[in-house]
Amino acid sequence: MSRNHCLLSRSVLAAVLAASGQSLAAGGAELGVRVSALHAATHSQGIGLIVRWPMSQGYFAMASLDRQHYERGDSALSMPPAELRSTVVGAAFGREQRSNSLLQSWFWSWGLSAGFPTTGRNESAIADSLFTTATEIHLTASLGVSTKLSDNWTLTGTARLERHFVDWRLTAADGSLLGRKEALTASGLSLAVNYKF
């Protein structure tokens, strides 16, 4: 699984670079700051940067860099709560549609991200147990609304549904596997303020 994660992580970076090269020529790129709240086994919060490049017929490409903080666990798999922090690099492709109002538009997008988590506090009741993670792959479907604040500024609200492919492991001091989780579904919202160049 680790090898597959590395290959997909490289694919994410390649997609970001490709989107940049194809879209910058169109002009009108947007730079934004967003805050996010997701819920899976527990809540997570994040803050990040997004860059969006317009393409033809309302399509756009987007790159993102987020820093997330969360606590996750799974009692059914003997996986105790653990504090995690993750840097998430992503790319997305979508389309924007204007509404009847000149001040608002709605959009959809599909995205692929790679998460690089680090572990903190481990609340396992098992002495000397170790909770470990590996590179994560996130598939994202989003639906959102943008409101024009001025000629250059927009406010964007987005509903997100994500499937995370993870490798969480709880091991005993002797190396035996006590619990493992490989995938989970997360949903939530993000709010962004964007500046259009």
PDB file of C-alpha atoms in Angstrom:
ATOM      1  CA  MET A   1       0.000   0.000   0.000  1.00  0.00           C
ATOM      2  CA  SER A   2       2.848   2.401   0.748  1.00  0.00           C
ATOM      3  CA  ARG A   3       4.216   2.011  -2.780  1.00  0.00           C
ATOM      4  CA  ASN A   4       0.794   2.723  -4.279  1.00  0.00           C
ATOM      5  CA  HIS A   5       0.447   5.782  -2.068  1.00  0.00           C
ATOM      6  CA  CYS A   6       3.791   7.127  -3.295  1.00  0.00           C
ATOM      7  CA  LEU A   7       2.775   6.637  -6.930  1.00  0.00           C
ATOM      8  CA  LEU A   8      -0.549   8.393  -6.391  1.00  0.00           C
ATOM      9  CA  SER A   9       1.190  11.236  -4.526  1.00  0.00           C
ATOM     10  CA  ARG A  10       3.423  11.803  -7.536  1.00  0.00           C
ATOM     11  CA  SER A  11       0.351  11.767  -9.768  1.00  0.00           C
ATOM     12  CA  VAL A  12      -1.208  14.517  -7.650  1.00  0.00           C
ATOM     13  CA  LEU A  13       1.859  16.730  -8.016  1.00  0.00           C
ATOM     14  CA  ALA A  14       2.011  16.055 -11.752  1.00  0.00           C
ATOM     15  CA  ALA A  15      -1.653  17.017 -12.100  1.00  0.00           C
ATOM     16  CA  VAL A  16      -1.044  20.302 -10.267  1.00  0.00           C
ATOM     17  CA  LEU A  17       1.833  21.204 -12.583  1.00  0.00           C
ATOM     18  CA  ALA A  18      -0.099  20.217 -15.690  1.00  0.00           C
ATOM     19  CA  ALA A  19      -3.115  22.265 -14.648  1.00  0.00           C
ATOM     20  CA  SER A  20      -0.870  25.268 -14.004  1.00  0.00           C
ATOM     21  CA  GLY A  21       0.738  25.068 -17.422  1.00  0.00           C
ATOM     22  CA  GLN A  22      -2.535  24.667 -19.313  1.00  0.00           C
ATOM     23  CA  SER A  23      -4.527  27.294 -17.458  1.00  0.00           C
ATOM     24  CA  LEU A  24      -2.290  30.268 -16.700  1.00  0.00           C
ATOM     25  CA  ALA A  25      -2.528  31.405 -20.301  1.00  0.00           C
ATOM     26  CA  ALA A  26      -6.254  32.012 -19.817  1.00  0.00           C
ATOM     27  CA  GLY A  27      -5.613  34.668 -17.141  1.00  0.00           C
ATOM     28  CA  GLY A  28      -7.899  35.586 -14.272  1.00  0.00           C
ATOM     29  CA  ALA A  29      -6.353  33.181 -11.764  1.00  0.00           C
ATOM     30  CA  GLU A  30      -7.753  33.256  -8.215  1.00  0.00           C
ATOM     31  CA  LEU A  31      -5.838  32.926  -4.954  1.00  0.00           C
ATOM     32  CA  GLY A  32      -7.793  32.076  -1.824  1.00  0.00           C
ATOM     33  CA  VAL A  33      -7.532  31.265   1.863  1.00  0.00           C
ATOM     34  CA  ARG A  34      -9.970  28.659   3.188  1.00  0.00           C
ATOM     35  CA  VAL A  35     -10.979  27.130   6.491  1.00  0.00           C
ATOM     36  CA  SER A  36     -12.510  23.657   6.601  1.00  0.00           C
ATOM     37  CA  ALA A  37     -14.386  21.431   9.017  1.00  0.00           C
ATOM     38  CA  LEU A  38     -14.808  17.715   8.246  1.00  0.00           C
ATOM     39  CA  HIS A  39     -16.396  14.863  10.137  1.00  0.00           C
ATOM     40  CA  ALA A  40     -15.514  11.181   9.901  1.00  0.00           C
ATOM     41  CA  ALA A  41     -14.914   9.247  13.118  1.00  0.00           C
ATOM     42  CA  THR A  42     -14.300  12.604  14.813  1.00  0.00           C
ATOM     43  CA  HIS A  43     -14.147  16.252  13.828  1.00  0.00           C
ATOM     44  CA  SER A  44     -11.204  17.845  12.060  1.00  0.00           C
ATOM     45  CA  GLN A  45     -10.320  21.449  11.332  1.00  0.00           C
ATOM     46  CA  GLY A  46      -8.017  22.866   8.705  1.00  0.00           C
ATOM     47  CA  ILE A  47      -6.739  25.994   7.024  1.00  0.00           C
ATOM     48  CA  GLY A  48      -5.172  26.235   3.608  1.00  0.00           C
ATOM     49  CA  LEU A  49      -4.403  28.024   0.366  1.00  0.00           C
ATOM     50  CA  ILE A  50      -6.119  27.428  -2.970  1.00  0.00           C
ATOM     51  CA  VAL A  51      -5.246  28.593  -6.483  1.00  0.00           C
ATOM     52  CA  ARG A  52      -7.810  28.320  -9.268  1.00  0.00           C
ATOM     53  CA  TRP A  53      -7.185  28.779 -12.984  1.00  0.00           C
ATOM     54  CA  PRO A  54     -10.040  29.356 -15.456  1.00  0.00           C
ATOM     55  CA  MET A  55     -10.295  27.254 -18.591  1.00  0.00           C
ATOM     56  CA  SER A  56     -12.738  27.341 -21.508  1.00  0.00           C
ATOM     57  CA  GLN A  57     -16.540  26.987 -21.206  1.00  0.00           C
ATOM     58  CA  GLY A  58     -16.575  27.555 -17.456  1.00  0.00           C
ATOM     59  CA  TYR A  59     -14.203  24.711 -16.589  1.00  0.00           C
ATOM     60  CA  PHE A  60     -11.397  25.315 -14.109  1.00  0.00           C
ATOM     61  CA  ALA A  61      -8.401  23.602 -12.546  1.00  0.00           C
ATOM     62  CA  MET A  62      -7.438  24.060  -8.904  1.00  0.00           C
ATOM     63  CA  ALA A  63      -4.470  23.326  -6.677  1.00  0.00           C
ATOM     64  CA  SER A  64      -4.601  23.338  -2.879  1.00  0.00           C
ATOM     65  CA  LEU A  65      -2.369  23.115   0.161  1.00  0.00           C
ATOM     66  CA  ASP A  66      -4.021  22.505   3.538  1.00  0.00           C
ATOM     67  CA  ARG A  67      -2.912  21.911   7.097  1.00  0.00           C
ATOM     68  CA  GLN A  68      -5.373  19.770   9.077  1.00  0.00           C
ATOM     69  CA  HIS A  69      -5.609  18.882  12.745  1.00  0.00           C
ATOM     70  CA  TYR A  70      -7.820  16.064  13.958  1.00  0.00           C
ATOM     71  CA  GLU A  71      -8.313  13.212  16.373  1.00  0.00           C
ATOM     72  CA  ARG A  72      -9.278   9.887  14.889  1.00  0.00           C
ATOM     73  CA  GLY A  73      -9.945   6.406  16.103  1.00  0.00           C
ATOM     74  CA  ASP A  74     -12.208   3.399  15.642  1.00  0.00           C
ATOM     75  CA  SER A  75     -13.406   1.524  18.710  1.00  0.00           C
ATOM     76  CA  ALA A  76     -14.706  -1.353  16.569  1.00  0.00           C
ATOM     77  CA  LEU A  77     -11.154  -2.017  15.410  1.00  0.00           C
ATOM     78  CA  SER A  78      -9.534  -1.408  18.803  1.00  0.00           C
ATOM     79  CA  MET A  79      -8.162   1.826  17.363  1.00  0.00           C
ATOM     80  CA  PRO A  80      -7.921   4.419  20.160  1.00  0.00           C
ATOM     81  CA  PRO A  81      -8.235   8.163  19.629  1.00  0.00           C
ATOM     82  CA  ALA A  82      -4.962   9.680  18.485  1.00  0.00           C
ATOM     83  CA  GLU A  83      -3.976  13.230  17.690  1.00  0.00           C
ATOM     84  CA  LEU A  84      -2.941  13.697  14.065  1.00  0.00           C
ATOM     85  CA  ARG A  85      -1.719  16.627  12.008  1.00  0.00           C
ATOM     86  CA  SER A  86      -1.561  16.366   8.259  1.00  0.00           C
ATOM     87  CA  THR A  87      -0.292  18.398   5.308  1.00  0.00           C
ATOM     88  CA  VAL A  88      -2.576  17.781   2.331  1.00  0.00           C
ATOM     89  CA  VAL A  89      -1.581  18.613  -1.263  1.00  0.00           C
ATOM     90  CA  GLY A  90      -4.332  18.382  -3.856  1.00  0.00           C
ATOM     91  CA  ALA A  91      -5.525  19.046  -7.387  1.00  0.00           C
ATOM     92  CA  ALA A  92      -9.091  19.350  -8.664  1.00  0.00           C
ATOM     93  CA  PHE A  93     -11.032  19.870 -11.874  1.00  0.00           C
ATOM     94  CA  GLY A  94     -14.519  21.347 -12.073  1.00  0.00           C
ATOM     95  CA  ARG A  95     -17.002  23.613 -13.788  1.00  0.00           C
ATOM     96  CA  GLU A  96     -18.654  26.860 -12.728  1.00  0.00           C
ATOM     97  CA  GLN A  97     -22.156  27.923 -13.779  1.00  0.00           C
ATOM     98  CA  ARG A  98     -23.580  31.420 -13.472  1.00  0.00           C
ATOM     99  CA  SER A  99     -26.910  31.781 -11.690  1.00  0.00           C
ATOM    100  CA  ASN A 100     -29.592  34.312 -12.591  1.00  0.00           C
ATOM    101  CA  SER A 101     -27.841  36.757 -10.305  1.00  0.00           C
ATOM    102  CA  LEU A 102     -24.667  38.380 -11.626  1.00  0.00           C
ATOM    103  CA  LEU A 103     -23.273  38.241  -8.101  1.00  0.00           C
ATOM    104  CA  GLN A 104     -23.514  34.481  -7.612  1.00  0.00           C
ATOM    105  CA  SER A 105     -22.420  31.286  -9.329  1.00  0.00           C
ATOM    106  CA  TRP A 106     -22.380  27.614  -8.398  1.00  0.00           C
ATOM    107  CA  PHE A 107     -19.802  24.969  -9.210  1.00  0.00           C
ATOM    108  CA  TRP A 108     -18.894  21.308  -8.883  1.00  0.00           C
ATOM    109  CA  SER A 109     -15.473  19.676  -8.788  1.00  0.00           C
ATOM    110  CA  TRP A 110     -13.680  16.350  -8.434  1.00  0.00           C
ATOM    111  CA  GLY A 111     -10.342  16.212  -6.652  1.00  0.00           C
ATOM    112  CA  LEU A 112      -7.418  14.001  -5.736  1.00  0.00           C
ATOM    113  CA  SER A 113      -5.170  14.763  -2.758  1.00  0.00           C
ATOM    114  CA  ALA A 114      -2.246  13.248  -0.908  1.00  0.00           C
ATOM    115  CA  GLY A 115      -2.066  13.633   2.868  1.00  0.00           C
ATOM    116  CA  PHE A 116       1.136  13.378   4.882  1.00  0.00           C
ATOM    117  CA  PRO A 117       0.127  12.844   8.543  1.00  0.00           C
ATOM    118  CA  THR A 118       2.188  12.914  11.704  1.00  0.00           C
ATOM    119  CA  THR A 119       0.978  11.427  14.977  1.00  0.00           C
ATOM    120  CA  GLY A 120       0.838  13.063  18.369  1.00  0.00           C
ATOM    121  CA  ARG A 121      -0.970  11.938  21.513  1.00  0.00           C
ATOM    122  CA  ASN A 122      -1.975   8.256  21.681  1.00  0.00           C
ATOM    123  CA  GLU A 123      -4.761   7.387  24.153  1.00  0.00           C
ATOM    124  CA  SER A 124      -4.521   3.614  23.956  1.00  0.00           C
ATOM    125  CA  ALA A 125      -5.089   1.806  27.241  1.00  0.00           C
ATOM    126  CA  ILE A 126      -2.618  -0.848  26.104  1.00  0.00           C
ATOM    127  CA  ALA A 127       0.810  -0.203  27.592  1.00  0.00           C
ATOM    128  CA  ASP A 128       3.666   0.520  25.166  1.00  0.00           C
ATOM    129  CA  SER A 129       1.389   0.321  22.115  1.00  0.00           C
ATOM    130  CA  LEU A 130       2.289   2.357  19.040  1.00  0.00           C
ATOM    131  CA  PHE A 131      -0.094   4.143  16.664  1.00  0.00           C
ATOM    132  CA  THR A 132       1.377   4.753  13.199  1.00  0.00           C
ATOM    133  CA  THR A 133       0.171   6.245   9.917  1.00  0.00           C
ATOM    134  CA  ALA A 134       1.333   6.418   6.309  1.00  0.00           C
ATOM    135  CA  THR A 135       0.686   8.639   3.298  1.00  0.00           C
ATOM    136  CA  GLU A 136      -3.050   9.017   2.674  1.00  0.00           C
ATOM    137  CA  ILE A 137      -4.966   9.379  -0.594  1.00  0.00           C
ATOM    138  CA  HIS A 138      -8.166  11.473  -0.598  1.00  0.00           C
ATOM    139  CA  LEU A 139     -10.815  11.449  -3.342  1.00  0.00           C
ATOM    140  CA  THR A 140     -13.131  14.470  -3.138  1.00  0.00           C
ATOM    141  CA  ALA A 141     -16.465  15.494  -4.664  1.00  0.00           C
ATOM    142  CA  SER A 142     -17.517  19.100  -4.026  1.00  0.00           C
ATOM    143  CA  LEU A 143     -20.498  21.352  -4.679  1.00  0.00           C
ATOM    144  CA  GLY A 144     -20.294  25.033  -3.872  1.00  0.00           C
ATOM    145  CA  VAL A 145     -21.552  28.591  -4.314  1.00  0.00           C
ATOM    146  CA  SER A 146     -19.478  31.724  -4.969  1.00  0.00           C
ATOM    147  CA  THR A 147     -20.683  35.222  -4.116  1.00  0.00           C
ATOM    148  CA  LYS A 148     -19.030  38.246  -5.700  1.00  0.00           C
ATOM    149  CA  LEU A 149     -18.030  40.819  -3.101  1.00  0.00           C
ATOM    150  CA  SER A 150     -16.333  43.232  -5.525  1.00  0.00           C
ATOM    151  CA  ASP A 151     -14.598  43.183  -8.893  1.00  0.00           C
ATOM    152  CA  ASN A 152     -11.704  41.200  -7.417  1.00  0.00           C
ATOM    153  CA  TRP A 153     -13.012  39.506  -4.270  1.00  0.00           C
ATOM    154  CA  THR A 154     -15.341  36.519  -3.887  1.00  0.00           C
ATOM    155  CA  LEU A 155     -16.636  34.481  -0.950  1.00  0.00           C
ATOM    156  CA  THR A 156     -17.030  30.743  -1.562  1.00  0.00           C
ATOM    157  CA  GLY A 157     -18.869  28.116   0.463  1.00  0.00           C
ATOM    158  CA  THR A 158     -18.336  24.451  -0.423  1.00  0.00           C
ATOM    159  CA  ALA A 159     -19.883  21.158   0.684  1.00  0.00           C
ATOM    160  CA  ARG A 160     -17.390  18.297   0.462  1.00  0.00           C
ATOM    161  CA  LEU A 161     -17.644  14.520   0.466  1.00  0.00           C
ATOM    162  CA  GLU A 162     -14.338  12.664   0.713  1.00  0.00           C
ATOM    163  CA  ARG A 163     -13.121   9.084   0.675  1.00  0.00           C
ATOM    164  CA  HIS A 164      -9.816   8.659   2.509  1.00  0.00           C
ATOM    165  CA  PHE A 165      -7.567   5.674   1.870  1.00  0.00           C
ATOM    166  CA  VAL A 166      -5.380   5.402   4.955  1.00  0.00           C
ATOM    167  CA  ASP A 167      -3.032   3.021   6.710  1.00  0.00           C
ATOM    168  CA  TRP A 168      -3.563   3.395  10.460  1.00  0.00           C
ATOM    169  CA  ARG A 169      -2.011   0.717  12.606  1.00  0.00           C
ATOM    170  CA  LEU A 170      -1.953   0.021  16.312  1.00  0.00           C
ATOM    171  CA  THR A 171       0.842  -2.364  17.255  1.00  0.00           C
ATOM    172  CA  ALA A 172       1.888  -3.902  20.553  1.00  0.00           C
ATOM    173  CA  ALA A 173       5.367  -3.668  22.024  1.00  0.00           C
ATOM    174  CA  ASP A 174       6.237  -7.055  20.513  1.00  0.00           C
ATOM    175  CA  GLY A 175       5.217  -5.867  17.021  1.00  0.00           C
ATOM    176  CA  SER A 176       1.918  -7.755  16.816  1.00  0.00           C
ATOM    177  CA  LEU A 177      -0.947  -5.930  15.084  1.00  0.00           C
ATOM    178  CA  LEU A 178      -3.740  -4.875  17.457  1.00  0.00           C
ATOM    179  CA  GLY A 179      -5.863  -2.850  15.035  1.00  0.00           C
ATOM    180  CA  ARG A 180      -5.839  -1.434  11.523  1.00  0.00           C
ATOM    181  CA  LYS A 181      -7.983   0.877   9.411  1.00  0.00           C
ATOM    182  CA  GLU A 182      -7.628   1.293   5.647  1.00  0.00           C
ATOM    183  CA  ALA A 183     -10.449   3.614   4.532  1.00  0.00           C
ATOM    184  CA  LEU A 184     -13.071   6.032   5.819  1.00  0.00           C
ATOM    185  CA  THR A 185     -15.593   8.542   4.488  1.00  0.00           C
ATOM    186  CA  ALA A 186     -15.544  12.184   5.580  1.00  0.00           C
ATOM    187  CA  SER A 187     -17.985  15.019   4.903  1.00  0.00           C
ATOM    188  CA  GLY A 188     -17.996  18.678   5.763  1.00  0.00           C
ATOM    189  CA  LEU A 189     -17.848  22.304   4.710  1.00  0.00           C
ATOM    190  CA  SER A 190     -15.223  24.852   3.754  1.00  0.00           C
ATOM    191  CA  LEU A 191     -15.349  28.630   3.480  1.00  0.00           C
ATOM    192  CA  ALA A 192     -12.883  30.607   1.356  1.00  0.00           C
ATOM    193  CA  VAL A 193     -12.112  34.227   0.554  1.00  0.00           C
ATOM    194  CA  ASN A 194     -10.594  34.566  -2.927  1.00  0.00           C
ATOM    195  CA  TYR A 195      -8.817  37.317  -4.843  1.00  0.00           C
ATOM    196  CA  LYS A 196      -8.978  37.335  -8.647  1.00  0.00           C
ATOM    197  CA  PHE A 197      -5.962  38.729 -10.488  1.00  0.00           C
TER     198      PHE A 197
END
